[in-house]
Amino acid sequence: MLDLQALRNDLAAVAARLSLRGYVLDSAKFMQLESDRKSIQVRTQELQARRNSSSKRIGQAKAKGEDTTAIMKEVANLGDELKQLETRLSEIQQELNAFLAVIPNTPHESVPPGKSEADNLEVRKSGHIPIFDFVVKDHVSLGEGLGGLDFETATKISGARFSLLKGGLARLHRALAQFMLDTHTEQHGYTETYVPYLVNADSMRGTGQLPKFEEDLFRVPRLMGEGVENFYLIPTAEVPVTNIVRDCIVPLEQLPLKFVAHTPCFRSEAGSYGRDTRGMIRQHQFDKVEMVQICHPDTSYQSLEALLGHAETILQKLGLAYRVVKLCSGDMGFSSALTYDIEVWLPAQNTYREISSCSNFEAFQARRMQARFRNAQGKTEFLHTLNGSGLAVGRTLVAVLENYQQADGSIIIPEVLKPYMGGLELLR
RNA sequence: GGAGAGGUGGCAGAGUGGUCGAAUGUACUUGACUCGAAAUCAAGCGUACCGCAAGGUACCGUGGGUUCGAAUCCCACCCUCUCCGCCA
């Protein structure tokens, strides 16, 4: 959520920044809602004040045993108008909230303007793109050749966009997640967390998935008395982990909070029907190791650089080539103020593919979550939240398979993973 | 699944229809005392919104209702705890 004060004080400036990312702010509607809200609120509070003082006088009179019919008559007609106004006021406030809830974050000033992926800015490249003296196979051929990747059975069990791993590949997948978690906890100072995979709607609203992106989620309805309460399968650990601080005032000295979690992620992939249909690249269920930082507004951009570095470290240790891009204004996610993507080299696709996304949300999520700290003056202020994949496990597996393949279809185990593979050197 | 208890300010804990945004204790902040600290004493100490201000409004798990007036009464729901049963 954007800062309501900013909208009130400088609507045009906010609208201009939003237009950079292709969002057209309905300024007229906002001004209308605001002025309605204001006039009705003033009138409502006026009547409430009158009712309160009259009621108080009735109480005092009754205590003295005096007759109260005169005062009661005064108040008698207040009720209806007041009730109407109160209803109207809460309607308007709901409209205003609904209006605010679907406005994306404003991009940070350093974000390159642009419309699509094509306008993203390459920040740096790292590692060496491997050269093969044979025709490379993609991860599907490699995995199936090794007998460890079985999409046919996964489709039977669940449907399209699910995968079944077996044997060495399943272990390699687990090894990757373990390696990432250990690196972030032991070398980067993150606290490991184990979190719920089903969350409530408040949590989804807190991080910005709701109300706008319900169609991207798997919803799990649950009967609750008369009605239904919805759970949602998490699309990323960002949701449960960031919501740790929802409705919290975090003591200043505890900042920054750094959490890491390894979870499955569930995405409906509505609207991406034709894309990446082959292989593990785009699945309804995939594992991800996610880093989250909750920090002071003054240091959030330093934290973002650090967090990006933590994700890069994983790729460096795995010996994979990658590049870092800064997303342009039109390609950023709803809640983000600034996002770096890390793209890993995939030989079979002869290109870089996204494997991590690291974002600073500034106070956008914190405002939705009421996540605050108390500043030196004792006033509450909104925290800044950040997160980044460190990394997407499934795609990392794809990258390892493709980059470490040999002519006979076997896979060399990267040095850092050997301890997690019981010393195994080669997957065949 | 059955039975019971309970959800009030950072915490503890009063409050069963009126002067209650809420006693009291504790924590915290400031001042006094002190070389300093402890103890003691005094004052302050929730959040949001409207207003230049004075001041006003809302919030006692959530949502509805009754009433001139609700933390307090009624209804529904959610959550927590205890016991029994079942279960990884």
Tab-separated table of C-alpha atoms in Angstrom, chain A:
chain	number	residue	atom	x	y	z
A	1	MET	CA	0.000	0.000	0.000
A	2	LEU	CA	1.154	3.478	-0.795
A	3	ASP	CA	1.360	6.185	1.812
A	4	LEU	CA	-2.056	7.822	1.986
A	5	GLN	CA	-0.451	11.112	2.992
A	6	ALA	CA	1.663	11.088	-0.163
A	7	LEU	CA	-1.467	10.665	-2.253
A	8	ARG	CA	-3.191	13.502	-0.435
A	9	ASN	CA	-0.223	15.841	-0.546
A	10	ASP	CA	1.083	15.271	-4.039
A	11	LEU	CA	-1.275	13.199	-6.094
A	12	ALA	CA	0.164	14.289	-9.429
A	13	ALA	CA	3.690	13.237	-8.480
A	14	VAL	CA	2.536	9.811	-7.340
A	15	ALA	CA	0.498	9.361	-10.505
A	16	ALA	CA	3.520	10.287	-12.605
A	17	ARG	CA	5.715	7.719	-10.903
A	18	LEU	CA	3.052	5.045	-11.245
A	19	SER	CA	2.670	5.752	-14.930
A	20	LEU	CA	6.322	4.722	-15.353
A	21	ARG	CA	5.232	1.199	-14.693
A	22	GLY	CA	2.169	1.434	-16.870
A	23	TYR	CA	-0.320	1.987	-14.097
A	24	VAL	CA	-2.914	4.664	-14.719
A	25	LEU	CA	-3.970	6.141	-11.409
A	26	ASP	CA	-7.569	7.286	-11.403
A	27	SER	CA	-6.843	10.604	-9.731
A	28	ALA	CA	-10.364	11.943	-10.175
A	29	LYS	CA	-11.804	8.936	-8.403
A	30	PHE	CA	-9.335	9.297	-5.582
A	31	MET	CA	-10.138	12.969	-5.070
A	32	GLN	CA	-13.845	12.215	-5.146
A	33	LEU	CA	-13.513	9.428	-2.561
A	34	GLU	CA	-11.328	11.572	-0.375
A	35	SER	CA	-13.633	14.559	-0.370
A	36	ASP	CA	-16.669	12.336	0.243
A	37	ARG	CA	-14.860	10.665	3.052
A	38	LYS	CA	-13.884	13.926	4.608
A	39	SER	CA	-17.274	15.584	4.527
A	40	ILE	CA	-19.101	12.508	5.757
A	41	GLN	CA	-16.564	11.863	8.437
A	42	VAL	CA	-16.825	15.408	9.735
A	43	ARG	CA	-20.623	15.276	9.784
A	44	THR	CA	-20.642	11.851	11.412
A	45	GLN	CA	-18.268	12.869	14.135
A	46	GLU	CA	-20.296	15.989	14.798
A	47	LEU	CA	-23.440	13.938	15.386
A	48	GLN	CA	-21.556	11.392	17.437
A	49	ALA	CA	-20.249	14.187	19.621
A	50	ARG	CA	-23.781	15.461	20.168
A	51	ARG	CA	-25.098	12.020	20.976
A	52	ASN	CA	-22.263	11.388	23.385
A	53	SER	CA	-22.726	14.614	25.315
A	54	SER	CA	-26.498	14.177	25.513
A	55	SER	CA	-26.131	10.608	26.685
A	56	LYS	CA	-23.693	11.760	29.271
A	57	ARG	CA	-26.150	14.352	30.524
A	58	ILE	CA	-28.887	11.726	30.715
A	59	GLY	CA	-26.634	9.632	32.862
A	60	GLN	CA	-25.855	12.534	35.157
A	61	ALA	CA	-29.515	13.531	35.423
A	62	LYS	CA	-30.582	9.989	36.198
A	63	ALA	CA	-27.934	9.750	38.868
A	64	LYS	CA	-29.518	12.777	40.527
A	65	GLY	CA	-32.969	11.326	40.018
A	66	GLU	CA	-34.031	14.104	37.667
A	67	ASP	CA	-36.472	13.815	34.813
A	68	THR	CA	-34.732	13.040	31.501
A	69	THR	CA	-37.557	13.076	28.974
A	70	ALA	CA	-36.588	16.508	27.634
A	71	ILE	CA	-33.023	15.514	26.831
A	72	MET	CA	-34.110	12.152	25.463
A	73	LYS	CA	-36.393	13.936	23.048
A	74	GLU	CA	-33.465	15.998	21.802
A	75	VAL	CA	-31.501	12.907	20.891
A	76	ALA	CA	-34.397	10.896	19.566
A	77	ASN	CA	-34.022	12.025	15.960
A	78	LEU	CA	-30.274	11.727	15.878
A	79	GLY	CA	-30.316	7.977	15.626
A	80	ASP	CA	-31.493	7.485	12.076
A	81	GLU	CA	-29.287	10.058	10.439
A	82	LEU	CA	-26.317	8.924	12.440
A	83	LYS	CA	-26.819	5.309	11.514
A	84	GLN	CA	-27.053	6.227	7.838
A	85	LEU	CA	-23.939	8.343	8.004
A	86	GLU	CA	-21.989	5.681	9.829
A	87	THR	CA	-22.953	3.107	7.228
A	88	ARG	CA	-22.045	5.441	4.394
A	89	LEU	CA	-18.750	6.320	6.012
A	90	SER	CA	-17.723	2.720	6.394
A	91	GLU	CA	-18.732	2.043	2.783
A	92	ILE	CA	-16.558	4.875	1.578
A	93	GLN	CA	-13.691	3.772	3.704
A	94	GLN	CA	-13.978	0.299	2.254
A	95	GLU	CA	-14.046	1.733	-1.257
A	96	LEU	CA	-10.999	3.795	-0.480
A	97	ASN	CA	-9.188	0.783	0.913
A	98	ALA	CA	-10.126	-1.315	-2.094
A	99	PHE	CA	-8.869	1.468	-4.333
A	100	LEU	CA	-5.574	1.661	-2.478
A	101	ALA	CA	-5.119	-2.094	-2.243
A	102	VAL	CA	-4.708	-2.532	-6.000
A	103	ILE	CA	-2.267	0.326	-6.583
A	104	PRO	CA	1.250	-1.024	-7.139
A	105	ASN	CA	4.329	0.355	-5.437
A	106	THR	CA	6.086	3.357	-6.899
A	107	PRO	CA	9.441	2.531	-8.488
A	108	HIS	CA	12.639	3.727	-6.857
A	109	GLU	CA	14.232	6.653	-8.671
A	110	SER	CA	17.092	4.485	-9.938
A	111	VAL	CA	14.747	2.095	-11.733
A	112	PRO	CA	15.209	2.316	-15.505
A	113	PRO	CA	11.996	3.316	-17.251
A	114	GLY	CA	10.691	0.698	-19.623
A	115	LYS	CA	7.803	-1.414	-20.738
A	116	SER	CA	8.976	-5.002	-20.820
A	117	GLU	CA	11.732	-7.487	-20.145
A	118	ALA	CA	13.545	-6.071	-23.159
A	119	ASP	CA	14.164	-2.789	-21.314
A	120	ASN	CA	15.829	-4.382	-18.303
A	121	LEU	CA	19.305	-3.221	-17.520
A	122	GLU	CA	22.181	-5.675	-17.350
A	123	VAL	CA	24.216	-4.876	-14.243
A	124	ARG	CA	26.975	-7.469	-14.499
A	125	LYS	CA	27.949	-10.892	-15.775
A	126	SER	CA	29.820	-13.448	-13.786
A	127	GLY	CA	31.415	-16.840	-14.420
A	128	HIS	CA	32.396	-18.570	-17.600
A	129	ILE	CA	29.910	-19.931	-20.050
A	130	PRO	CA	30.928	-23.570	-20.529
A	131	ILE	CA	32.009	-24.767	-23.961
A	132	PHE	CA	31.050	-28.273	-24.993
A	133	ASP	CA	32.620	-30.366	-27.735
A	134	PHE	CA	29.430	-32.377	-28.181
A	135	VAL	CA	25.805	-31.602	-28.750
A	136	VAL	CA	24.338	-30.571	-25.403
A	137	LYS	CA	21.165	-32.150	-24.113
A	138	ASP	CA	18.562	-30.288	-22.138
A	139	HIS	CA	17.748	-31.225	-18.540
A	140	VAL	CA	14.750	-33.295	-19.600
A	141	SER	CA	16.795	-35.592	-21.826
A	142	LEU	CA	19.551	-35.762	-19.244
A	143	GLY	CA	17.185	-36.470	-16.372
A	144	GLU	CA	15.216	-39.081	-18.255
A	145	GLY	CA	18.423	-40.663	-19.480
A	146	LEU	CA	19.526	-41.033	-15.884
A	147	GLY	CA	16.160	-42.518	-14.954
A	148	GLY	CA	15.594	-39.819	-12.381
A	149	LEU	CA	13.089	-37.558	-14.049
A	150	ASP	CA	9.642	-38.885	-14.891
A	151	PHE	CA	7.090	-36.394	-16.180
A	152	GLU	CA	4.753	-39.066	-17.483
A	153	THR	CA	4.141	-40.460	-14.039
A	154	ALA	CA	3.923	-36.986	-12.499
A	155	THR	CA	1.216	-36.167	-15.016
A	156	LYS	CA	-0.646	-39.329	-14.096
A	157	ILE	CA	-0.452	-38.487	-10.407
A	158	SER	CA	-1.320	-34.791	-10.677
A	159	GLY	CA	-1.391	-33.383	-14.182
A	160	ALA	CA	0.657	-31.040	-16.291
A	161	ARG	CA	3.390	-28.907	-14.698
A	162	PHE	CA	4.360	-31.355	-12.001
A	163	SER	CA	7.505	-33.393	-11.784
A	164	LEU	CA	8.655	-36.622	-10.232
A	165	LEU	CA	12.294	-37.005	-9.232
A	166	LYS	CA	13.913	-40.288	-8.300
A	167	GLY	CA	17.189	-41.634	-7.039
A	168	GLY	CA	20.291	-39.506	-7.544
A	169	LEU	CA	18.350	-36.619	-9.013
A	170	ALA	CA	15.970	-36.462	-6.078
A	171	ARG	CA	18.982	-36.490	-3.800
A	172	LEU	CA	20.747	-33.823	-5.820
A	173	HIS	CA	17.639	-31.686	-5.503
A	174	ARG	CA	17.681	-32.121	-1.737
A	175	ALA	CA	21.440	-31.537	-1.622
A	176	LEU	CA	21.013	-28.190	-3.367
A	177	ALA	CA	18.439	-26.999	-0.855
A	178	GLN	CA	20.556	-28.124	2.080
A	179	PHE	CA	23.641	-26.458	0.655
A	180	MET	CA	21.789	-23.187	0.158
A	181	LEU	CA	20.283	-23.210	3.639
A	182	ASP	CA	23.610	-24.014	5.266
A	183	THR	CA	25.384	-21.293	3.327
A	184	HIS	CA	22.871	-18.625	4.284
A	185	THR	CA	22.682	-19.602	7.931
A	186	GLU	CA	26.380	-20.257	8.487
A	187	GLN	CA	27.954	-17.602	6.278
A	188	HIS	CA	25.340	-14.894	5.730
A	189	GLY	CA	23.780	-14.611	9.165
A	190	TYR	CA	20.234	-15.712	8.417
A	191	THR	CA	18.017	-17.477	10.923
A	192	GLU	CA	16.518	-20.666	9.557
A	193	THR	CA	12.746	-20.848	9.784
A	194	TYR	CA	10.167	-23.518	9.181
A	195	VAL	CA	6.870	-21.968	8.187
A	196	PRO	CA	3.282	-22.834	7.242
A	197	TYR	CA	2.650	-23.626	3.575
A	198	LEU	CA	-1.011	-22.730	3.893
A	199	VAL	CA	-1.678	-19.147	4.914
A	200	ASN	CA	-4.739	-17.006	5.482
A	201	ALA	CA	-5.967	-14.142	3.327
A	202	ASP	CA	-4.576	-11.499	5.698
A	203	SER	CA	-1.064	-12.764	5.096
A	204	MET	CA	-1.604	-12.766	1.335
A	205	ARG	CA	-2.863	-9.194	1.536
A	206	GLY	CA	0.110	-8.248	3.693
A	207	THR	CA	2.692	-9.111	1.071
A	208	GLY	CA	0.533	-7.956	-1.846
A	209	GLN	CA	-0.629	-11.193	-3.523
A	210	LEU	CA	-4.199	-10.278	-2.637
A	211	PRO	CA	-6.569	-8.849	-3.605
A	212	LYS	CA	-5.226	-8.429	-7.129
A	213	PHE	CA	-3.602	-11.738	-7.974
A	214	GLU	CA	-5.916	-14.380	-6.623
A	215	GLU	CA	-5.958	-16.170	-9.997
A	216	ASP	CA	-2.240	-16.913	-9.614
A	217	LEU	CA	-2.812	-18.775	-6.361
A	218	PHE	CA	-4.122	-22.129	-5.272
A	219	ARG	CA	-6.987	-21.521	-2.907
A	220	VAL	CA	-7.937	-24.107	-0.327
A	221	PRO	CA	-11.420	-23.502	1.058
A	222	ARG	CA	-12.257	-24.764	4.496
A	223	LEU	CA	-15.673	-24.942	6.095
A	224	MET	CA	-15.970	-22.668	9.081
A	225	GLY	CA	-19.262	-22.782	10.894
A	226	GLU	CA	-21.760	-21.286	8.468
A	227	GLY	CA	-19.243	-19.885	6.034
A	228	VAL	CA	-16.022	-20.690	4.299
A	229	GLU	CA	-12.587	-19.511	5.264
A	230	ASN	CA	-9.932	-19.616	2.598
A	231	PHE	CA	-6.436	-20.864	2.989
A	232	TYR	CA	-3.946	-20.286	0.218
A	233	LEU	CA	-0.956	-22.391	-0.756
A	234	ILE	CA	2.070	-20.143	-0.592
A	235	PRO	CA	3.469	-19.053	-3.972
A	236	THR	CA	6.732	-18.210	-2.218
A	237	ALA	CA	8.081	-18.361	1.336
A	238	GLU	CA	8.120	-14.575	1.197
A	239	VAL	CA	4.505	-14.683	2.310
A	240	PRO	CA	4.713	-16.619	5.592
A	241	VAL	CA	8.192	-15.348	6.466
A	242	THR	CA	7.535	-11.643	5.896
A	243	ASN	CA	4.252	-11.915	7.763
A	244	ILE	CA	6.190	-12.924	10.855
A	245	VAL	CA	6.316	-9.214	11.638
A	246	ARG	CA	2.725	-8.405	10.681
A	247	ASP	CA	1.067	-6.359	13.466
A	248	CYS	CA	4.370	-6.103	15.286
A	249	ILE	CA	6.408	-3.247	16.661
A	250	VAL	CA	9.923	-4.608	16.405
A	251	PRO	CA	12.432	-3.218	18.929
A	252	LEU	CA	14.988	-1.070	17.131
A	253	GLU	CA	17.931	-3.034	18.479
A	254	GLN	CA	16.663	-6.255	16.895
A	255	LEU	CA	16.977	-4.835	13.388
A	256	PRO	CA	17.717	-6.087	10.859
A	257	LEU	CA	15.867	-9.385	11.071
A	258	LYS	CA	17.203	-11.921	8.588
A	259	PHE	CA	15.270	-15.105	7.916
A	260	VAL	CA	15.756	-17.922	5.462
A	261	ALA	CA	13.315	-20.709	4.652
A	262	HIS	CA	13.221	-23.679	2.340
A	263	THR	CA	9.666	-24.349	1.201
A	264	PRO	CA	7.689	-25.678	-1.685
A	265	CYS	CA	5.956	-22.971	-3.697
A	266	PHE	CA	2.668	-23.335	-5.494
A	267	ARG	CA	1.609	-21.251	-8.473
A	268	SER	CA	-1.343	-21.724	-10.742
A	269	GLU	CA	0.554	-20.268	-13.716
A	270	ALA	CA	-2.703	-18.987	-15.097
A	271	GLY	CA	-1.943	-16.946	-18.169
A	272	SER	CA	1.295	-18.733	-19.051
A	273	TYR	CA	-0.255	-21.703	-20.795
A	274	GLY	CA	2.057	-21.961	-23.750
A	275	ARG	CA	5.270	-21.009	-21.970
A	276	ASP	CA	7.973	-23.397	-20.839
A	277	THR	CA	5.772	-26.431	-21.205
A	278	ARG	CA	8.753	-28.753	-21.418
A	279	GLY	CA	10.683	-29.682	-18.332
A	280	MET	CA	11.029	-28.316	-14.805
A	281	ILE	CA	11.362	-24.637	-15.601
A	282	ARG	CA	7.775	-23.650	-14.906
A	283	GLN	CA	5.888	-25.876	-12.477
A	284	HIS	CA	2.819	-25.662	-10.281
A	285	GLN	CA	5.000	-26.878	-7.431
A	286	PHE	CA	8.672	-26.124	-6.948
A	287	ASP	CA	11.090	-25.727	-4.073
A	288	LYS	CA	12.780	-22.486	-3.249
A	289	VAL	CA	15.124	-21.213	-0.591
A	290	GLU	CA	14.026	-17.696	0.255
A	291	MET	CA	15.847	-14.955	2.130
A	292	VAL	CA	13.875	-12.226	3.870
A	293	GLN	CA	15.175	-9.127	5.586
A	294	ILE	CA	13.225	-6.764	7.787
A	295	CYS	CA	15.168	-3.589	8.280
A	296	HIS	CA	15.386	0.102	9.090
A	297	PRO	CA	14.380	2.397	6.199
A	298	ASP	CA	17.782	4.089	6.209
A	299	THR	CA	19.659	0.907	5.384
A	300	SER	CA	17.292	-1.030	3.158
A	301	TYR	CA	19.133	-0.389	-0.084
A	302	GLN	CA	22.418	-1.470	1.427
A	303	SER	CA	20.608	-4.566	2.623
A	304	LEU	CA	19.295	-5.217	-0.870
A	305	GLU	CA	22.819	-5.174	-2.304
A	306	ALA	CA	23.948	-7.545	0.436
A	307	LEU	CA	21.020	-9.862	-0.121
A	308	LEU	CA	21.681	-9.905	-3.851
A	309	GLY	CA	25.275	-10.818	-3.053
A	310	HIS	CA	24.090	-13.706	-0.873
A	311	ALA	CA	22.114	-15.133	-3.765
A	312	GLU	CA	25.057	-14.673	-6.137
A	313	THR	CA	27.331	-16.492	-3.704
A	314	ILE	CA	25.330	-19.675	-4.226
A	315	LEU	CA	25.819	-19.535	-7.976
A	316	GLN	CA	29.502	-18.732	-7.596
A	317	LYS	CA	30.040	-21.667	-5.270
A	318	LEU	CA	28.229	-23.909	-7.706
A	319	GLY	CA	30.418	-22.618	-10.510
A	320	LEU	CA	27.504	-21.474	-12.639
A	321	ALA	CA	27.620	-18.529	-15.019
A	322	TYR	CA	25.011	-15.864	-14.481
A	323	ARG	CA	24.122	-12.268	-15.015
A	324	VAL	CA	22.373	-9.721	-12.842
A	325	VAL	CA	19.735	-7.472	-14.353
A	326	LYS	CA	17.918	-4.551	-12.853
A	327	LEU	CA	14.273	-4.746	-13.808
A	328	CYS	CA	12.787	-1.808	-15.641
A	329	SER	CA	9.719	-0.048	-14.274
A	330	GLY	CA	7.340	-2.016	-16.484
A	331	ASP	CA	8.685	-5.461	-15.566
A	332	MET	CA	8.665	-5.172	-11.783
A	333	GLY	CA	6.321	-7.018	-9.484
A	334	PHE	CA	3.348	-5.311	-7.889
A	335	SER	CA	4.869	-4.652	-4.454
A	336	SER	CA	8.434	-3.919	-5.408
A	337	ALA	CA	10.244	-0.580	-5.468
A	338	LEU	CA	13.395	-2.061	-6.991
A	339	THR	CA	14.121	-5.564	-8.229
A	340	TYR	CA	17.249	-7.334	-9.393
A	341	ASP	CA	16.853	-10.604	-11.211
A	342	ILE	CA	19.652	-13.117	-11.367
A	343	GLU	CA	19.683	-15.198	-14.515
A	344	VAL	CA	21.669	-18.406	-14.798
A	345	TRP	CA	23.199	-19.711	-17.998
A	346	LEU	CA	21.359	-22.685	-19.476
A	347	PRO	CA	23.419	-24.308	-22.259
A	348	ALA	CA	20.512	-26.160	-23.844
A	349	GLN	CA	18.538	-22.947	-24.216
A	350	ASN	CA	21.687	-21.029	-25.077
A	351	THR	CA	20.501	-18.187	-22.872
A	352	TYR	CA	20.201	-16.866	-19.348
A	353	ARG	CA	17.081	-17.797	-17.395
A	354	GLU	CA	15.754	-16.258	-14.187
A	355	ILE	CA	16.787	-18.156	-11.086
A	356	SER	CA	16.409	-15.477	-8.426
A	357	SER	CA	14.582	-12.249	-7.873
A	358	CYS	CA	15.719	-9.846	-5.159
A	359	SER	CA	13.525	-6.913	-4.224
A	360	ASN	CA	13.219	-4.018	-1.850
A	361	PHE	CA	9.581	-3.309	-1.067
A	362	GLU	CA	10.419	-0.314	1.088
A	363	ALA	CA	7.387	0.340	3.346
A	364	PHE	CA	4.831	-0.968	0.852
A	365	GLN	CA	4.338	-4.357	2.486
A	366	ALA	CA	5.003	-3.031	5.986
A	367	ARG	CA	2.173	-0.537	5.602
A	368	ARG	CA	-0.187	-3.317	4.580
A	369	MET	CA	1.022	-5.478	7.443
A	370	GLN	CA	1.284	-2.758	10.075
A	371	ALA	CA	4.865	-3.828	10.633
A	372	ARG	CA	6.667	-1.118	12.501
A	373	PHE	CA	9.535	-0.183	14.738
A	374	ARG	CA	9.897	2.583	17.303
A	375	ASN	CA	12.352	5.265	16.265
A	376	ALA	CA	14.712	7.187	18.502
A	377	GLN	CA	11.934	9.698	19.250
A	378	GLY	CA	9.666	6.880	20.396
A	379	LYS	CA	7.335	7.246	17.409
A	380	THR	CA	6.318	4.225	15.399
A	381	GLU	CA	7.550	4.068	11.816
A	382	PHE	CA	7.081	1.498	9.107
A	383	LEU	CA	9.860	-0.979	8.506
A	384	HIS	CA	11.280	-1.843	5.131
A	385	THR	CA	10.967	-5.392	3.857
A	386	LEU	CA	13.147	-7.182	1.336
A	387	ASN	CA	13.403	-10.623	-0.069
A	388	GLY	CA	15.190	-12.683	-2.632
A	389	SER	CA	15.430	-16.218	-3.818
A	390	GLY	CA	18.559	-17.914	-2.729
A	391	LEU	CA	17.790	-19.792	-5.011
A	392	ALA	CA	14.941	-21.470	-6.843
A	393	VAL	CA	15.906	-25.082	-6.221
A	394	GLY	CA	14.251	-26.681	-9.245
A	395	ARG	CA	15.819	-24.275	-11.686
A	396	THR	CA	19.177	-24.648	-9.967
A	397	LEU	CA	18.905	-28.391	-10.497
A	398	VAL	CA	18.207	-27.744	-14.166
A	399	ALA	CA	21.257	-25.500	-14.355
A	400	VAL	CA	23.535	-28.021	-12.652
A	401	LEU	CA	22.360	-30.830	-14.930
A	402	GLU	CA	22.848	-28.838	-18.092
A	403	ASN	CA	26.102	-27.131	-17.161
A	404	TYR	CA	27.786	-30.204	-15.679
A	405	GLN	CA	26.741	-32.719	-18.329
A	406	GLN	CA	29.225	-34.900	-20.131
A	407	ALA	CA	29.124	-36.478	-23.569
A	408	ASP	CA	27.790	-39.767	-22.184
A	409	GLY	CA	24.929	-38.026	-20.358
A	410	SER	CA	26.474	-38.347	-16.911
A	411	ILE	CA	26.630	-35.367	-14.551
A	412	ILE	CA	29.670	-34.213	-12.619
A	413	ILE	CA	28.710	-33.300	-9.061
A	414	PRO	CA	29.876	-29.751	-8.237
A	415	GLU	CA	32.528	-29.725	-5.536
A	416	VAL	CA	30.402	-27.957	-2.900
A	417	LEU	CA	27.609	-30.510	-3.238
A	418	LYS	CA	29.745	-33.612	-2.756
A	419	PRO	CA	29.440	-33.596	1.043
A	420	TYR	CA	25.679	-33.534	0.598
A	421	MET	CA	25.836	-36.429	-1.881
A	422	GLY	CA	27.763	-38.804	0.336
A	423	GLY	CA	30.985	-38.044	-1.529
A	424	LEU	CA	29.553	-38.985	-4.921
A	425	GLU	CA	31.544	-37.518	-7.832
A	426	LEU	CA	29.488	-38.478	-10.805
A	427	LEU	CA	25.815	-39.068	-11.396
A	428	ARG	CA	25.284	-41.716	-14.064
